[in-house]
Coordinates of N, CA and C in Angstrom, one line a residue:
M1 N -16.6 5.5 116.4 CA -16.6 5.3 114.9 C -18.1 5.1 114.5
K2 N -18.9 4.5 115.3 CA -20.3 4.3 115.0 C -21.0 5.6 114.9
T3 N -20.7 6.5 115.8 CA -21.3 7.9 115.8 C -20.9 8.6 114.6
A4 N -19.7 8.5 114.1 CA -19.2 9.2 112.9 C -20.0 8.7 111.7
L5 N -20.2 7.4 111.7 CA -20.9 6.7 110.6 C -22.3 7.2 110.5
N6 N -23.0 7.3 111.7 CA -24.3 7.7 111.8 C -24.5 9.2 111.3
L7 N -23.5 10.0 111.7 CA -23.5 11.4 111.3 C -23.3 11.6 109.8
L8 N -22.5 10.7 109.2 CA -22.2 10.8 107.8 C -23.5 10.3 107.1
T9 N -24.2 9.3 107.6 CA -25.4 8.8 106.9 C -26.5 9.9 107.0
I10 N -26.6 10.6 108.1 CA -27.6 11.7 108.2 C -27.3 12.8 107.2
L11 N -26.0 13.2 107.2 CA -25.6 14.2 106.3 C -25.9 13.9 104.8
L12 N -25.6 12.7 104.4 CA -25.9 12.2 103.1 C -27.4 12.3 102.7
V13 N -28.2 11.9 103.7 CA -29.6 12.0 103.5 C -30.1 13.4 103.3
F14 N -29.6 14.3 104.1 CA -30.0 15.7 103.9 C -29.5 16.3 102.6
L15 N -28.3 15.9 102.2 CA -27.7 16.5 100.9 C -28.4 15.9 99.7
S16 N -29.0 14.7 99.9 CA -29.7 14.1 98.7 C -31.1 14.6 98.5
C17 N -31.7 15.3 99.5 CA -33.0 15.8 99.4 C -33.0 16.9 98.4
S18 N -34.2 17.1 97.8 CA -34.3 18.2 96.8 C -35.6 18.9 97.0
D19 N -35.6 20.2 96.6 CA -36.8 21.0 96.5 C -37.4 20.9 95.2
D20 N -38.6 21.5 95.0 CA -39.3 21.5 93.7 C -38.4 22.1 92.6
E21 N -37.6 23.1 92.9 CA -36.9 23.8 91.9 C -35.8 22.9 91.3
D22 N -35.5 21.8 92.0 CA -34.5 20.8 91.5 C -35.1 19.8 90.6
I23 N -36.4 19.8 90.5 CA -37.1 18.8 89.7 C -37.0 19.2 88.2
I24 N -36.6 18.3 87.4 CA -36.6 18.5 86.0 C -37.5 17.5 85.3
R25 N -38.5 18.0 84.6 CA -39.4 17.1 83.9 C -39.3 17.2 82.4
S26 N -38.9 16.1 81.7 CA -38.8 16.2 80.3 C -40.1 16.5 79.7
A27 N -40.1 17.3 78.6 CA -41.3 17.6 77.9 C -41.0 18.2 76.6
C28 N -41.9 18.4 75.7 CA -41.7 19.1 74.4 C -40.6 18.4 73.6
G29 N -40.3 17.2 73.8 CA -39.3 16.5 73.0 C -37.9 16.7 73.5
V30 N -37.7 17.3 74.7 CA -36.4 17.6 75.3 C -36.3 17.1 76.7
D31 N -35.1 16.9 77.2 CA -34.9 16.5 78.6 C -35.1 17.6 79.6
N32 N -34.7 18.8 79.3 CA -34.7 19.9 80.2 C -35.3 21.1 79.5
P33 N -36.6 21.3 79.5 CA -37.2 22.4 78.7 C -36.6 23.8 79.1
A34 N -36.3 24.1 80.3 CA -35.8 25.4 80.7 C -34.4 25.7 80.1
K35 N -33.7 24.7 79.7 CA -32.4 24.9 79.1 C -32.4 24.6 77.6
E36 N -33.3 23.7 77.2 CA -33.2 23.3 75.8 C -34.2 23.9 74.8
L37 N -35.3 24.6 75.3 CA -36.2 25.3 74.5 C -35.7 26.7 74.3
S38 N -35.2 27.1 73.2 CA -34.5 28.4 73.0 C -35.4 29.6 73.4
W39 N -36.6 29.6 73.1 CA -37.5 30.7 73.5 C -37.6 30.9 75.0
L40 N -37.7 29.7 75.7 CA -37.8 29.7 77.2 C -36.4 30.1 77.8
R41 N -35.4 29.5 77.3 CA -34.0 29.9 77.8 C -33.8 31.4 77.6
T42 N -34.2 31.9 76.5 CA -34.0 33.4 76.3 C -34.8 34.2 77.3
E43 N -36.0 33.8 77.6 CA -36.8 34.4 78.7 C -36.1 34.4 80.0
I44 N -35.6 33.2 80.4 CA -34.9 33.0 81.7 C -33.7 33.8 81.7
D45 N -32.9 33.8 80.6 CA -31.6 34.6 80.5 C -31.9 36.1 80.7
N46 N -33.0 36.6 80.0 CA -33.4 38.0 80.2 C -33.8 38.4 81.6
R47 N -34.5 37.5 82.2 CA -34.9 37.7 83.6 C -33.7 37.8 84.5
E48 N -32.7 36.9 84.3 CA -31.5 36.8 85.2 C -30.6 38.0 84.9
A49 N -30.6 38.5 83.7 CA -29.8 39.7 83.3 C -30.3 41.0 83.7
N50 N -31.6 41.0 84.0 CA -32.3 42.3 84.4 C -33.0 42.2 85.7
I51 N -32.3 41.9 86.7 CA -32.9 41.8 88.1 C -33.3 43.2 88.6
T52 N -34.6 43.3 89.0 CA -35.1 44.5 89.6 C -35.8 44.2 90.9
E53 N -36.3 45.2 91.6 CA -37.0 45.0 92.9 C -38.2 44.1 92.7
D54 N -38.8 44.1 91.5 CA -40.0 43.3 91.2 C -39.7 41.8 90.9
T55 N -38.4 41.5 90.6 CA -38.1 40.2 90.2 C -38.4 39.2 91.3
K56 N -38.3 39.6 92.5 CA -38.6 38.6 93.6 C -40.0 38.1 93.6
Y57 N -40.9 38.7 92.8 CA -42.3 38.2 92.7 C -42.5 37.3 91.5
C58 N -41.5 37.0 90.7 CA -41.8 36.3 89.5 C -41.2 34.9 89.5
Y59 N -41.9 34.0 88.9 CA -41.4 32.6 88.7 C -42.0 32.0 87.5
I60 N -41.4 30.9 87.0 CA -42.0 30.2 85.8 C -42.2 28.8 86.2
T61 N -43.4 28.3 85.8 CA -43.7 26.9 86.0 C -43.9 26.1 84.7
Q62 N -43.8 24.8 84.8 CA -44.1 23.9 83.8 C -45.2 23.1 84.3
G63 N -46.2 22.8 83.5 CA -47.3 22.0 83.9 C -48.1 21.5 82.7
E64 N -49.4 21.2 82.9 CA -50.2 20.7 81.8 C -51.6 21.5 81.8
Y65 N -52.1 21.7 80.6 CA -53.3 22.3 80.4 C -54.0 21.6 79.2
E66 N -55.2 21.0 79.4 CA -55.9 20.3 78.4 C -55.0 19.2 77.8
G67 N -54.2 18.5 78.5 CA -53.4 17.4 78.0 C -52.1 17.8 77.4
Q68 N -51.8 19.1 77.3 CA -50.5 19.5 76.7 C -49.6 20.2 77.7
T69 N -48.3 20.1 77.4 CA -47.4 20.8 78.3 C -47.5 22.3 78.1
I70 N -47.4 23.0 79.2 CA -47.5 24.5 79.2 C -46.5 25.1 80.1
F71 N -46.2 26.3 79.9 CA -45.3 27.1 80.7 C -46.0 28.4 81.1
V72 N -45.9 28.7 82.4 CA -46.7 29.9 82.9 C -45.7 30.9 83.6
Y73 N -45.9 32.1 83.2 CA -45.1 33.2 83.8 C -45.9 33.8 85.0
W74 N -45.6 33.4 86.2 CA -46.3 33.9 87.4 C -45.8 35.2 87.9
D75 N -46.6 35.9 88.6 CA -46.2 37.2 89.3 C -47.1 37.3 90.5
C76 N -46.5 37.2 91.7 CA -47.3 37.3 92.9 C -47.2 38.6 93.6
N77 N -46.9 39.7 92.9 CA -46.8 41.0 93.5 C -48.2 41.4 94.1
P78 N -48.3 41.6 95.4 CA -49.6 41.9 96.0 C -50.1 43.3 95.6
L79 N -49.3 44.1 95.0 CA -49.8 45.5 94.7 C -50.3 45.6 93.3
I80 N -50.2 44.6 92.5 CA -50.7 44.6 91.1 C -51.6 43.5 90.8
D81 N -52.5 43.6 89.8 CA -53.3 42.6 89.3 C -52.9 42.3 87.9
K82 N -52.1 41.3 87.7 CA -51.4 41.1 86.4 C -52.0 39.8 85.7
N83 N -52.1 39.9 84.4 CA -52.5 38.7 83.7 C -51.3 37.7 83.8
I84 N -51.7 36.4 83.8 CA -50.7 35.3 83.9 C -50.7 34.6 82.6
P85 N -49.7 34.9 81.7 CA -49.6 34.3 80.4 C -49.2 32.8 80.5
V86 N -49.9 32.0 79.6 CA -49.6 30.6 79.5 C -49.1 30.3 78.0
F87 N -48.0 29.6 77.9 CA -47.4 29.3 76.6 C -47.3 27.8 76.4
D88 N -47.3 27.4 75.1 CA -47.1 26.0 74.7 C -45.7 25.8 74.5
C89 N -45.3 24.6 74.0 CA -44.0 24.1 73.8 C -43.2 25.0 72.8
D90 N -43.9 25.6 71.9 CA -43.3 26.4 70.8 C -43.2 27.9 71.2
G91 N -43.6 28.2 72.4 CA -43.6 29.6 72.9 C -44.8 30.4 72.4
N92 N -45.8 29.8 71.9 CA -47.0 30.5 71.5 C -47.9 30.7 72.7
M93 N -48.4 31.9 72.9 CA -49.3 32.2 74.0 C -50.6 31.6 73.8
L94 N -51.0 30.7 74.7 CA -52.3 30.0 74.6 C -53.4 30.8 75.2
G95 N -53.1 31.7 76.2 CA -54.0 32.5 76.9 C -53.4 33.2 78.1
G96 N -54.3 33.7 78.8 CA -53.9 34.5 80.0 C -54.0 36.0 79.8
T97 N -54.8 36.4 78.8 CA -55.0 37.8 78.6 C -56.5 38.1 78.8
P98 N -56.8 39.3 79.0 CA -58.3 39.6 79.2 C -59.1 39.1 78.1
G99 N -58.6 39.1 76.8 CA -59.4 38.6 75.7 C -59.4 37.1 75.5
N100 N -58.5 36.5 76.2 CA -58.4 35.0 76.1 C -57.9 34.4 77.4
P101 N -58.8 34.5 78.4 CA -58.5 34.0 79.7 C -58.4 32.5 79.8
I102 N -57.5 32.0 80.7 CA -57.5 30.6 81.0 C -57.7 30.5 82.5
S103 N -58.6 29.6 82.9 CA -58.8 29.4 84.4 C -57.5 28.8 85.0
L104 N -56.9 29.4 85.9 CA -55.7 28.9 86.6 C -56.0 27.6 87.3
D105 N -57.3 27.4 87.6 CA -57.7 26.1 88.2 C -57.5 24.9 87.3
D106 N -57.5 25.2 86.0 CA -57.4 24.1 85.0 C -55.9 23.7 84.7
L107 N -55.0 24.4 85.3 CA -53.5 24.1 85.1 C -53.2 23.0 86.1
E108 N -52.5 21.9 85.6 CA -52.3 20.8 86.4 C -50.8 20.4 86.5
N109 N -50.4 19.7 87.5 CA -49.0 19.1 87.6 C -47.9 20.1 87.5
Q110 N -48.1 21.3 88.1 CA -47.1 22.3 87.9 C -45.9 22.1 88.8
I111 N -44.7 22.5 88.3 CA -43.5 22.5 89.0 C -42.8 23.8 88.7
I112 N -42.1 24.4 89.6 CA -41.3 25.6 89.4 C -40.0 25.2 88.6
I113 N -39.8 25.8 87.5 CA -38.6 25.5 86.7 C -37.6 26.7 86.7
W114 N -38.1 27.9 87.2 CA -37.2 29.0 87.4 C -37.8 29.9 88.4
K115 N -36.9 30.4 89.3 CA -37.3 31.4 90.3 C -36.0 32.2 90.6
P116 N -36.1 33.5 91.0 CA -34.9 34.3 91.3 C -34.3 33.8 92.6
A117 N -33.1 34.2 92.8 CA -32.4 33.9 94.1 C -33.1 34.4 95.3
I118 N -33.6 35.6 95.2 CA -34.5 36.2 96.3 C -35.9 36.0 95.8
F119 N -36.6 35.1 96.5 CA -38.0 34.7 96.0 C -38.9 34.8 97.2
V120 N -40.1 35.5 97.0 CA -41.0 35.8 98.1 C -42.4 35.2 97.9
C121 N -42.6 34.5 96.8 CA -43.9 34.0 96.5 C -44.2 32.7 97.2
E122 N -45.5 32.4 97.4 CA -46.0 31.1 97.8 C -46.8 30.6 96.6
P123 N -46.3 29.7 95.9 CA -46.9 29.2 94.6 C -48.4 28.8 94.9
K124 N -49.2 29.1 93.9 CA -50.7 28.9 94.0 C -51.1 27.4 93.6
F125 N -50.2 26.5 93.6 CA -50.6 25.2 93.3 C -50.1 24.2 94.3

């Protein structure tokens, strides 16, 4: 009986552990930005509806830039050099283009809020 109880305890500990993708951080006046910000939910829905070979290289993070919440569309495909766009809570692009670069070193407290089922990236944070 004691062995069964110990096994049950170990199982519960493992089941209660979570990865970064399970973290939800409220921001932008909502509890779950990935589900409650319509522009972001639309982007995620589009990505999930249009899976391609390149999808495995893409993910979206939530973090902070200059004290404000931001969302970043990452792409880790080693064969391309892509701009990494950064958006504010309203879906406005803050930067990440050749004409308006943002140093990725200035992005803080990032968590992954979306990634595909088949994911090959090692996040840069």
